[in-house]
Short mmCIF file of N, CA, C and O in Angstrom, two decimals:
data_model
loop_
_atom_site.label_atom_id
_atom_site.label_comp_id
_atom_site.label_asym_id
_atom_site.label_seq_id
_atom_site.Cartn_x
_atom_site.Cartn_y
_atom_site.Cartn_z
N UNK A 10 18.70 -31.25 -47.31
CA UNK A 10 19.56 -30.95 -46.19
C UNK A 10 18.88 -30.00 -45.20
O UNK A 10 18.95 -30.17 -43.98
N UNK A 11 18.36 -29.23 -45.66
CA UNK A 11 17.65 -28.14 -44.78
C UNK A 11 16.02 -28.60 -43.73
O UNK A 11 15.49 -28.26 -42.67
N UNK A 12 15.74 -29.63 -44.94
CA UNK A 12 14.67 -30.52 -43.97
C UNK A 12 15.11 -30.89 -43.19
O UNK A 12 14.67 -30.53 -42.09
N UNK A 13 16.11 -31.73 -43.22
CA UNK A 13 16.69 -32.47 -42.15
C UNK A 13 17.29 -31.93 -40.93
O UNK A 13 17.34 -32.52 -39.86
N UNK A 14 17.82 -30.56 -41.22
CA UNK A 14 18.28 -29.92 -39.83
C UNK A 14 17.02 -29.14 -39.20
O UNK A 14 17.10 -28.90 -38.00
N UNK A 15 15.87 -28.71 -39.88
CA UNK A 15 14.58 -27.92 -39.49
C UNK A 15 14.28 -29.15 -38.09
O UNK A 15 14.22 -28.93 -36.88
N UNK A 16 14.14 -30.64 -38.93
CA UNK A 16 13.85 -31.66 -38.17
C UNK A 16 14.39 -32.20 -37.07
O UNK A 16 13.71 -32.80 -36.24
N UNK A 17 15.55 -32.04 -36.96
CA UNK A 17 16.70 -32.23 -36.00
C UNK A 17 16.78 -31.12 -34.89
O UNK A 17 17.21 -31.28 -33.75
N UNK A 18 16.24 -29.81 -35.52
CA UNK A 18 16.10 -28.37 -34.31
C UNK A 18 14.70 -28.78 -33.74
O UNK A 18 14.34 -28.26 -32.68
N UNK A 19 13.95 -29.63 -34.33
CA UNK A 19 12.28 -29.49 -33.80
C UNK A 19 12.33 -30.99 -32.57
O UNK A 19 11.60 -31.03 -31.58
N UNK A 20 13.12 -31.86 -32.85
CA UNK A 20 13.78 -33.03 -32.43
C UNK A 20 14.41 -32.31 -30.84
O UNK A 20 13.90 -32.70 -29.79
N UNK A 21 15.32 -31.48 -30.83
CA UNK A 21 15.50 -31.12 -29.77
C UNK A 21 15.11 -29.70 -28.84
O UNK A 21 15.44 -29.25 -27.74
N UNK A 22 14.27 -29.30 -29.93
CA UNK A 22 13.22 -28.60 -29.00
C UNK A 22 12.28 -29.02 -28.52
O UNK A 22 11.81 -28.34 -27.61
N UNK A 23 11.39 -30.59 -28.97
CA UNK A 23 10.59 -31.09 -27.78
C UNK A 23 11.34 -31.49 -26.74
O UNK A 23 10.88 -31.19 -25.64
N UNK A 24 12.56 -32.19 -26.76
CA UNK A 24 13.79 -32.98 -26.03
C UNK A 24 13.38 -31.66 -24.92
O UNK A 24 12.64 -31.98 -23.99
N UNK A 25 13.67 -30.70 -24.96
CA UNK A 25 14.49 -29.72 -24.11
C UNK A 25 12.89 -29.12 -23.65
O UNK A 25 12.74 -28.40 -22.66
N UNK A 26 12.15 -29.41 -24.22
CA UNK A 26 10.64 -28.79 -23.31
C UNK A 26 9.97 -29.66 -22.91
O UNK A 26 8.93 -29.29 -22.36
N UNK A 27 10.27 -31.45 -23.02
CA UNK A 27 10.28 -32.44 -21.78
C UNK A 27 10.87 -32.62 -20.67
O UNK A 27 10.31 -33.15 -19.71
N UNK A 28 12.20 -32.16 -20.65
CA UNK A 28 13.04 -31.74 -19.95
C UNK A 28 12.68 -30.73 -18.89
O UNK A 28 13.11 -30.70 -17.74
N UNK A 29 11.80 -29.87 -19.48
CA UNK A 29 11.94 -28.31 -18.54
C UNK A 29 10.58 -28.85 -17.88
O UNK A 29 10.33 -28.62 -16.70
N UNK A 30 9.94 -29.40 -18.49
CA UNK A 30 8.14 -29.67 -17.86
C UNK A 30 8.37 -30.70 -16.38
O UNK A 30 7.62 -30.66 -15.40
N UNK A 31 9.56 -31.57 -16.53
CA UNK A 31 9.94 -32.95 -15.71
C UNK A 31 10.41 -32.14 -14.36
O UNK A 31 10.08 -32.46 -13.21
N UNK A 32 11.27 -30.96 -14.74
CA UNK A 32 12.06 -30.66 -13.78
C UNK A 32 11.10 -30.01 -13.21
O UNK A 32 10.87 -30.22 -12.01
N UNK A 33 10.38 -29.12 -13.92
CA UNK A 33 9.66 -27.96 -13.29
C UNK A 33 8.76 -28.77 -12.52
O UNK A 33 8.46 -28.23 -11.46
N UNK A 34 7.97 -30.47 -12.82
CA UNK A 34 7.46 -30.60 -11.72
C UNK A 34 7.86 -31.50 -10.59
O UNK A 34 7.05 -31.89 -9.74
N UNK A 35 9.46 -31.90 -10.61
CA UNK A 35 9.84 -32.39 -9.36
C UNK A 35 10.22 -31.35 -8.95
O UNK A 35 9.93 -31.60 -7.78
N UNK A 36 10.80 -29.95 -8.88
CA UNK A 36 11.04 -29.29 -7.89
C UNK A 36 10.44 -28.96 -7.04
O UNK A 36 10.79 -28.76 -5.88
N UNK A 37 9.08 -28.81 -7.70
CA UNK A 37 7.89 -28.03 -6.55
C UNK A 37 7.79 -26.93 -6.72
O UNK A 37 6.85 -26.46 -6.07
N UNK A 38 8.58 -25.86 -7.62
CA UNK A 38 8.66 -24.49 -7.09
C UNK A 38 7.42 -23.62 -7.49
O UNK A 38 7.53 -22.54 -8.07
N UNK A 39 6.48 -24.05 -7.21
CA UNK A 39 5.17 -22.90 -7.32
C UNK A 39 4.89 -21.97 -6.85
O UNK A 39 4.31 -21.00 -7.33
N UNK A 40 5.44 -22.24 -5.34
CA UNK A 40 5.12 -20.57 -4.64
C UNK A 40 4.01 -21.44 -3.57
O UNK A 40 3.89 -21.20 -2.37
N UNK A 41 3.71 -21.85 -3.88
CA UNK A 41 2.33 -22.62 -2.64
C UNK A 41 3.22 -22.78 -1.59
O UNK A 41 2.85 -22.20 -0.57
N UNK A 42 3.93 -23.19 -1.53
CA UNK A 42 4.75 -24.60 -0.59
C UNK A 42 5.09 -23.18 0.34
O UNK A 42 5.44 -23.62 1.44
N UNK A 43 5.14 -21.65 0.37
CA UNK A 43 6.26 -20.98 1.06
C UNK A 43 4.83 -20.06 1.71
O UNK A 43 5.10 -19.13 2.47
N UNK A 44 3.07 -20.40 1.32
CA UNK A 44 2.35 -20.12 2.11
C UNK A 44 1.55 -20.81 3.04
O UNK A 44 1.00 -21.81 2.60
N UNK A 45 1.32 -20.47 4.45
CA UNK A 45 0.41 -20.98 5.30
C UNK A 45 -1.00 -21.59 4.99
O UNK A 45 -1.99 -21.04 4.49
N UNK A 46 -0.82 -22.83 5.41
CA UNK A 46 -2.17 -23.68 4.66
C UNK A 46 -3.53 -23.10 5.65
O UNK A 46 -4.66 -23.55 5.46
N UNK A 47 -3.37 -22.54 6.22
CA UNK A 47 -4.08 -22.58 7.51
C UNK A 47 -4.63 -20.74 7.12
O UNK A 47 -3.92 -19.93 6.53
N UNK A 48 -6.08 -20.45 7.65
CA UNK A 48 -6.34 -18.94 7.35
C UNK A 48 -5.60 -17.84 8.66
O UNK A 48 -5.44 -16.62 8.63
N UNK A 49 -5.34 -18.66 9.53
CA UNK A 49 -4.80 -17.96 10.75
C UNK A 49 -3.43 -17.62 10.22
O UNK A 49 -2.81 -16.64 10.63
N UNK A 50 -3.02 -18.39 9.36
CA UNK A 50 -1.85 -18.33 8.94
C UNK A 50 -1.75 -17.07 7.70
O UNK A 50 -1.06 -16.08 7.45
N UNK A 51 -2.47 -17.52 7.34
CA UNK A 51 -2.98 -16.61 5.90
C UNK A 51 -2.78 -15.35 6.06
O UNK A 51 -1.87 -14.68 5.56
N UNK A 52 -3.95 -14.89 7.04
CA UNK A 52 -3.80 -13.45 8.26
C UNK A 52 -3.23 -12.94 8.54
O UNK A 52 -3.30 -11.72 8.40
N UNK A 53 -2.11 -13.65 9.22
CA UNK A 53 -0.66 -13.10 9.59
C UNK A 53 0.17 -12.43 8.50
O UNK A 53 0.81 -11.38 8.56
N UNK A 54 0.00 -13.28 7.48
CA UNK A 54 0.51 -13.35 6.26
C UNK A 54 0.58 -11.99 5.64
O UNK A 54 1.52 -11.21 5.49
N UNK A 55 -0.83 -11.93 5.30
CA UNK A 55 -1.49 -10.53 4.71
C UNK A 55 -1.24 -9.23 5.71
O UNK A 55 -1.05 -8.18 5.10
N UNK A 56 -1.21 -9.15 7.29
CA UNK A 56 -1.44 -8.37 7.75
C UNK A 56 0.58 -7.90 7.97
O UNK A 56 0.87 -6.88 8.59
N UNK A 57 1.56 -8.70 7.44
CA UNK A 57 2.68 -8.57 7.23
C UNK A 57 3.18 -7.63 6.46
O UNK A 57 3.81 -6.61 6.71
N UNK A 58 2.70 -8.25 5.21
CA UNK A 58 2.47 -7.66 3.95
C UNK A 58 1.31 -6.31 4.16
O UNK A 58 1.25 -5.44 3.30
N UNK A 59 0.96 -6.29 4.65
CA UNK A 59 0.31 -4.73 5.02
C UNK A 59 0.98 -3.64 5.83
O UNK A 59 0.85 -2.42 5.86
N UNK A 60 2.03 -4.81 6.72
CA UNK A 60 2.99 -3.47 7.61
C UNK A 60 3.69 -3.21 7.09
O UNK A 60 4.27 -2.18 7.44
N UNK A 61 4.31 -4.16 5.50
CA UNK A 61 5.72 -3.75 5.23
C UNK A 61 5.19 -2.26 3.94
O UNK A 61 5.71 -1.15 3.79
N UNK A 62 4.11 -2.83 3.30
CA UNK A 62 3.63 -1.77 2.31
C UNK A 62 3.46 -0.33 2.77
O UNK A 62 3.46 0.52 1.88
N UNK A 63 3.24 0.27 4.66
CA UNK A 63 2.90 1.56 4.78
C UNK A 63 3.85 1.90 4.19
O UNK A 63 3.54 2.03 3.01
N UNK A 64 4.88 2.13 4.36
CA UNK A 64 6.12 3.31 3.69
C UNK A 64 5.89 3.21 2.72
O UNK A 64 5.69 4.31 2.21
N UNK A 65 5.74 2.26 1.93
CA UNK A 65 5.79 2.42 -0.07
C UNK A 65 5.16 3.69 -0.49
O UNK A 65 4.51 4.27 0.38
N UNK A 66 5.23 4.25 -1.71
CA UNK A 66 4.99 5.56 -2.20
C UNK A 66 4.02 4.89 -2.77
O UNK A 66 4.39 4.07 -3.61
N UNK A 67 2.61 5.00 -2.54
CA UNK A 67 1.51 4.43 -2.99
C UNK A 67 0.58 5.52 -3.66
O UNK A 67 -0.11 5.33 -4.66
N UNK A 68 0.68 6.67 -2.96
CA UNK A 68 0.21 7.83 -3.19
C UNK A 68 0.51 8.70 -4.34
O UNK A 68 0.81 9.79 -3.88
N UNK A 69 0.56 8.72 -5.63
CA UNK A 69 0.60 9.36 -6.60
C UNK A 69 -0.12 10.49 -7.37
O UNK A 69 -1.32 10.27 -7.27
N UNK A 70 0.10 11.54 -8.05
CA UNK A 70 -0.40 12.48 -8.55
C UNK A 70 0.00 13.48 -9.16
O UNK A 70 0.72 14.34 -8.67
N UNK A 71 -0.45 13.46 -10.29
CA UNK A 71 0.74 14.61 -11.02
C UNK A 71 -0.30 15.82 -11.61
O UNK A 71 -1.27 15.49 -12.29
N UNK A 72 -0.08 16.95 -11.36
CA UNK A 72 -0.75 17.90 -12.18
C UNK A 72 0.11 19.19 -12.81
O UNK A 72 0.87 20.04 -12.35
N UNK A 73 -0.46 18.82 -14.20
CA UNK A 73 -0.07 19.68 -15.27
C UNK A 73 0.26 21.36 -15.49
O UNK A 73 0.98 21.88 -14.64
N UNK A 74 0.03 21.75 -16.00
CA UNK A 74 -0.30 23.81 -15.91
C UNK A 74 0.44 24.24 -16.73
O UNK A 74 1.43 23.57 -17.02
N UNK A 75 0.23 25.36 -17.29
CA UNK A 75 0.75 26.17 -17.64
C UNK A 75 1.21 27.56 -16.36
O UNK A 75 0.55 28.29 -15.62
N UNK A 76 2.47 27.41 -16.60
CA UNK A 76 3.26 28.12 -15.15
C UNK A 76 3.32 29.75 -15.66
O UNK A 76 3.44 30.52 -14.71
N UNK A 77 3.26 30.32 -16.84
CA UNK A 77 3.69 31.40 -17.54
C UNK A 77 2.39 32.00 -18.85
O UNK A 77 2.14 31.08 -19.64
N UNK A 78 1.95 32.74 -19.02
CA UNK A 78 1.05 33.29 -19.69
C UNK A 78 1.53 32.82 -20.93
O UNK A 78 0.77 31.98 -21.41
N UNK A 79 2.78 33.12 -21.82
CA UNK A 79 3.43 33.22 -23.34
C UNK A 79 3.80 31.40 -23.31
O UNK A 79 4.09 30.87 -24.39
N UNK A 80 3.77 30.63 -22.17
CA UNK A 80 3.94 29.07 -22.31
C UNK A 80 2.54 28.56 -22.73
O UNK A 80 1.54 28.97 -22.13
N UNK A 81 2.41 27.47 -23.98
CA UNK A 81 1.78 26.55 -24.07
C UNK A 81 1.89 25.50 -23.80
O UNK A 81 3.08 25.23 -23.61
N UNK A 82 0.99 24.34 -23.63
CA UNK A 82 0.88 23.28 -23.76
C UNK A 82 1.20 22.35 -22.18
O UNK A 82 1.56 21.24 -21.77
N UNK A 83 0.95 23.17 -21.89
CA UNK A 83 0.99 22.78 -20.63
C UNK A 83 2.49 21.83 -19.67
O UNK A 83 2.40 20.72 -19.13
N UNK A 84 3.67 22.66 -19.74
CA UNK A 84 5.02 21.93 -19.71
C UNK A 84 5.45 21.76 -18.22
O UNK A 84 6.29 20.93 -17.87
N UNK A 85 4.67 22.79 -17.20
CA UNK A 85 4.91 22.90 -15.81
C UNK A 85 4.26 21.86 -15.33
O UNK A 85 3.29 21.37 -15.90
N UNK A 86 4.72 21.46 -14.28
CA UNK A 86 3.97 20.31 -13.86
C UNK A 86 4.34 19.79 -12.14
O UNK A 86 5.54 19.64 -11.90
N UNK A 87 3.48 19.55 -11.14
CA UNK A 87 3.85 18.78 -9.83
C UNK A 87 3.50 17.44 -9.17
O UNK A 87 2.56 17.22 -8.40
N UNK A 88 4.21 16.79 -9.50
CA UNK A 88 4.02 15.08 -8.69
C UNK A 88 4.60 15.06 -7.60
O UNK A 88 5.78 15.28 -7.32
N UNK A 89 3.17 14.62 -6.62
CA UNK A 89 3.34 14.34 -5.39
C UNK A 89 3.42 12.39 -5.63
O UNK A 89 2.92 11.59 -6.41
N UNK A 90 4.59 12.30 -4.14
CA UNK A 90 4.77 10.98 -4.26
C UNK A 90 4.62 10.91 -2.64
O UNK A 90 5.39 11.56 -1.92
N UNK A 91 3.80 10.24 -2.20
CA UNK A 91 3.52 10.05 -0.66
C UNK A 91 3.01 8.81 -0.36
O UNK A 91 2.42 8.23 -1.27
N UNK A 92 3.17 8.03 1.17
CA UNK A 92 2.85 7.04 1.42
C UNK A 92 1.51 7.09 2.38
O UNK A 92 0.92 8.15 2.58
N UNK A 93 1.21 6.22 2.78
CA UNK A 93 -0.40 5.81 3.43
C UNK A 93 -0.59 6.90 4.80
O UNK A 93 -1.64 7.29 5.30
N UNK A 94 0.40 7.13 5.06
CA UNK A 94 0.24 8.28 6.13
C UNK A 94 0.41 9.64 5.75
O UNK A 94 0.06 10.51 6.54
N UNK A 95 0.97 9.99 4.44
CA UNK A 95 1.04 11.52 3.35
C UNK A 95 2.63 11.96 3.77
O UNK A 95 3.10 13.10 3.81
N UNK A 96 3.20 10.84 4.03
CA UNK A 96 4.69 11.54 4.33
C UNK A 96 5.31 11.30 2.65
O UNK A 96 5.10 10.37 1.88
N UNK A 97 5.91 12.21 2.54
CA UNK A 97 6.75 12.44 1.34
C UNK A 97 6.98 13.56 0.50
O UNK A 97 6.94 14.74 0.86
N UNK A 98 7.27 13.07 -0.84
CA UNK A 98 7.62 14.72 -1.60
C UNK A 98 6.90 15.05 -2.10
O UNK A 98 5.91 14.33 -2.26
N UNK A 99 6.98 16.48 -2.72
CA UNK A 99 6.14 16.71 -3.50
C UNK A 99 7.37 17.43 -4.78
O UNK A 99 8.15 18.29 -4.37
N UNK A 100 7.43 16.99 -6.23
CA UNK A 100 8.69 17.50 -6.87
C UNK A 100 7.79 18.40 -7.65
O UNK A 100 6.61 18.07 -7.75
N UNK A 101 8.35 19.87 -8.40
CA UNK A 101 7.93 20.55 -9.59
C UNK A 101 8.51 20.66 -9.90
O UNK A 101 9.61 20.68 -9.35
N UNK A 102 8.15 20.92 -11.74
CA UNK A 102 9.11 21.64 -12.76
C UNK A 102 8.32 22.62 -13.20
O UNK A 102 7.15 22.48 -13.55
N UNK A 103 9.13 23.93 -13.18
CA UNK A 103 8.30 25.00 -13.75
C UNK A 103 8.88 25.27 -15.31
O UNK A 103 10.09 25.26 -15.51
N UNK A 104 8.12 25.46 -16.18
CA UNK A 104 9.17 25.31 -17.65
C UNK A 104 8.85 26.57 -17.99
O UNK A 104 7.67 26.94 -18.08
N UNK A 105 10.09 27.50 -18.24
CA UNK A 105 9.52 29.01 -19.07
C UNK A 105 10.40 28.63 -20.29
O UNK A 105 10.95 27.57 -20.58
N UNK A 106 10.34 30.05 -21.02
CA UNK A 106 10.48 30.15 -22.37
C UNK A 106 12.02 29.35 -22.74
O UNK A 106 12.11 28.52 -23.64
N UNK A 107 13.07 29.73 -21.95
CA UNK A 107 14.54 29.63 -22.31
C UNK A 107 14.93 28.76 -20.84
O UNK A 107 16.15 28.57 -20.75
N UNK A 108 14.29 28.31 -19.91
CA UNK A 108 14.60 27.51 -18.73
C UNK A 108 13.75 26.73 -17.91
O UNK A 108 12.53 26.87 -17.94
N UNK A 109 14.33 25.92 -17.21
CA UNK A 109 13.54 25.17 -17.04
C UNK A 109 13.54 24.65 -15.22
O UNK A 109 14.23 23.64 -15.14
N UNK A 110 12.95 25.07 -13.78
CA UNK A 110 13.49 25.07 -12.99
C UNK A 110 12.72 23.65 -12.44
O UNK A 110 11.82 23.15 -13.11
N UNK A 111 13.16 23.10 -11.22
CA UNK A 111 12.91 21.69 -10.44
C UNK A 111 12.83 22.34 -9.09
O UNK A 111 13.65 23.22 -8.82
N UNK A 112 11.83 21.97 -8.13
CA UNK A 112 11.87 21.91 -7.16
C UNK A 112 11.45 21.07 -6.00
O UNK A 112 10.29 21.41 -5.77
N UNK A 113 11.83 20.10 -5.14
CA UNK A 113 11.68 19.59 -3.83
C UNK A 113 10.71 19.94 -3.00
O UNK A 113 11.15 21.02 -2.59
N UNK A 114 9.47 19.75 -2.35
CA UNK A 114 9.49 19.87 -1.22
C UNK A 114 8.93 18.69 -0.61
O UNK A 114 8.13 17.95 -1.19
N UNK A 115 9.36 18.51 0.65
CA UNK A 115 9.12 17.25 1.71
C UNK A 115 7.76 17.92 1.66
O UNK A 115 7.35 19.01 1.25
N UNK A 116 7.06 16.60 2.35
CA UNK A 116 5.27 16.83 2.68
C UNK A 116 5.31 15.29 4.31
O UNK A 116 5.62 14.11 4.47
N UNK A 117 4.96 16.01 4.80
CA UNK A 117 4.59 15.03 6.13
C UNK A 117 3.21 15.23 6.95
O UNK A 117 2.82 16.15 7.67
N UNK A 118 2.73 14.19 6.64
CA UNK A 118 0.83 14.20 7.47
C UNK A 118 0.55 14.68 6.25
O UNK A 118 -0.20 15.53 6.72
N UNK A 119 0.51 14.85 5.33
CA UNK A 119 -0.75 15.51 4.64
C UNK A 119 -0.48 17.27 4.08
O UNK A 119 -0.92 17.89 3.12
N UNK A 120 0.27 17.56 4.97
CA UNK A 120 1.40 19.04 4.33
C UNK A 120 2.81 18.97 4.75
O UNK A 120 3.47 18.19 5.44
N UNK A 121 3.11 20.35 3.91
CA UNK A 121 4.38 20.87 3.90
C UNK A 121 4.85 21.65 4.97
O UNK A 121 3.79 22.21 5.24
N UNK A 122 5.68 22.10 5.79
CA UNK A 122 6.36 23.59 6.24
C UNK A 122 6.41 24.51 5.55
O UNK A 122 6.13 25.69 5.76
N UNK A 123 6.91 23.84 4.38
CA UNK A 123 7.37 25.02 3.12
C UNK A 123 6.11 25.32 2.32
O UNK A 123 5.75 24.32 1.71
N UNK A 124 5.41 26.23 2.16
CA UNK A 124 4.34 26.90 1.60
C UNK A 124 4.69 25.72 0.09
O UNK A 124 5.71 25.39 -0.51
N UNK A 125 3.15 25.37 -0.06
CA UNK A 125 2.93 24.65 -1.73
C UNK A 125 2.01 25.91 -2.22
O UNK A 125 1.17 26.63 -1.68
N UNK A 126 2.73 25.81 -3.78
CA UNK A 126 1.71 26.57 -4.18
C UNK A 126 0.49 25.87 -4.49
O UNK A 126 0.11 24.95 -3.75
N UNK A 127 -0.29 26.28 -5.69
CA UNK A 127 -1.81 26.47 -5.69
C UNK A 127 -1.70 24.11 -6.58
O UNK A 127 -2.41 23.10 -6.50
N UNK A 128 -0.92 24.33 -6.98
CA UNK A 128 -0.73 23.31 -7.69
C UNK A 128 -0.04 22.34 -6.95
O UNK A 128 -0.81 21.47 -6.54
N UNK A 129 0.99 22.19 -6.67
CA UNK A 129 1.48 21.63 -5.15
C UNK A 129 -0.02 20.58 -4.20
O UNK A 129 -0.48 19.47 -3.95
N UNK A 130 -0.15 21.90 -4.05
CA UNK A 130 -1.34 21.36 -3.06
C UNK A 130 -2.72 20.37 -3.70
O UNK A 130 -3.55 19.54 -3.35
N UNK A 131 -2.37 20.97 -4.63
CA UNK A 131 -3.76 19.99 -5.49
C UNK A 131 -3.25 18.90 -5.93
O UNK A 131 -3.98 17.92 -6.08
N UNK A 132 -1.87 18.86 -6.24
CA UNK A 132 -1.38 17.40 -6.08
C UNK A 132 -1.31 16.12 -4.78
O UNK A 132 -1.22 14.89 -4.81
N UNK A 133 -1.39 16.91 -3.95
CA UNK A 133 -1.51 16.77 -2.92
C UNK A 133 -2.92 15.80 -2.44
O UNK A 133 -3.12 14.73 -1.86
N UNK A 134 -3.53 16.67 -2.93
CA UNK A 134 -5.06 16.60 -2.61
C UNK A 134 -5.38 15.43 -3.72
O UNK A 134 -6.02 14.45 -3.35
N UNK A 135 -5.00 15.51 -4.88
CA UNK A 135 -5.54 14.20 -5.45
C UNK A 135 -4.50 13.01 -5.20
O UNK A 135 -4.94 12.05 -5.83
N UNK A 136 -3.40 12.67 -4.59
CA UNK A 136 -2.51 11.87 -4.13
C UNK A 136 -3.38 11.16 -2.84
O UNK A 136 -3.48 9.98 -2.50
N UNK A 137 -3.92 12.30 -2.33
CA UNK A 137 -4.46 11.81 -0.97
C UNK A 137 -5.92 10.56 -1.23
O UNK A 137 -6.48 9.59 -0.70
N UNK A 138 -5.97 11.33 -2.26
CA UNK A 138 -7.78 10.90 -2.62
C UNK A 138 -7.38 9.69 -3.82
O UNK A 138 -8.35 9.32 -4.48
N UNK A 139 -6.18 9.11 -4.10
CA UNK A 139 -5.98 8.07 -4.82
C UNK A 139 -6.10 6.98 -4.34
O UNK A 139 -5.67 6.89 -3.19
N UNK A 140 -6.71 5.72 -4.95
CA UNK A 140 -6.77 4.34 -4.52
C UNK A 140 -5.89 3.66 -4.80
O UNK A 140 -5.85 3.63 -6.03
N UNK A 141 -4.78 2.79 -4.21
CA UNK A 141 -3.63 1.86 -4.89
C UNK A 141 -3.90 0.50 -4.73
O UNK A 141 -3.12 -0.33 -5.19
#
């Protein structure tokens, strides 16, 4: 009995992955069909997709520290998140013994208004100097 239903599940699992192979190739849906055959076309294409990516947060960088002499292991920490022009944030957490604080600051061009500290800024600096 158990052969027979193993055989009967294997029976309609080719059924159902002839099925999916048939459909999948009358629809067409590859993804080709929705790009420009043409390189002029192509161009446009890419250089689209290049205007829509400036804003994205491409710019990443996080650096570690110890924020407090009696802290180990390094729990403080600042990630900068910025896009192709250096607009964005820069977040920290400073971790002491019994608390644990977060802080914000915007970054636009490449700095802040608001003074970064020593770490801040070096996030900064390797965000800037990242390849995406």
């Amino acid at each position: 009995m158990a052969v027979v239903l193993a055989l009967l599940a294997l029976l309609v699992a080719a059924a159902a992955l002839v099925v999916a192979l048939r459909n999948g190739r009358s629809s067409g849906t590859t993804g080709a069909d929705d790009l420009p055959a043409d390189a002029a076309g192509l161009r446009r294409e890419v250089a689209a997709l290049r205007a829509e990516a400036v804003g994205a947060l491409r710019h990443l960088a996080v650096v570690r520290y110890d924020a407090f002499d009696e802290m180990g292991g390094r729990l403080s920490w600042s990630l900068a998140l910025l896009d192709d022009t250096g607009d964005g944030v820069v977040l920290t957490s400073i971790r002491g013994r019994n608390e644990a604080r977060t802080y914000a600051k915007s970054v636009a061009g490449w700095s802040s208004e608001q003074e970064l500290s020593p770490e801040e800024a070096e996030a900064v600096a390797h965000a800037r100097l990242a390849r995406s």
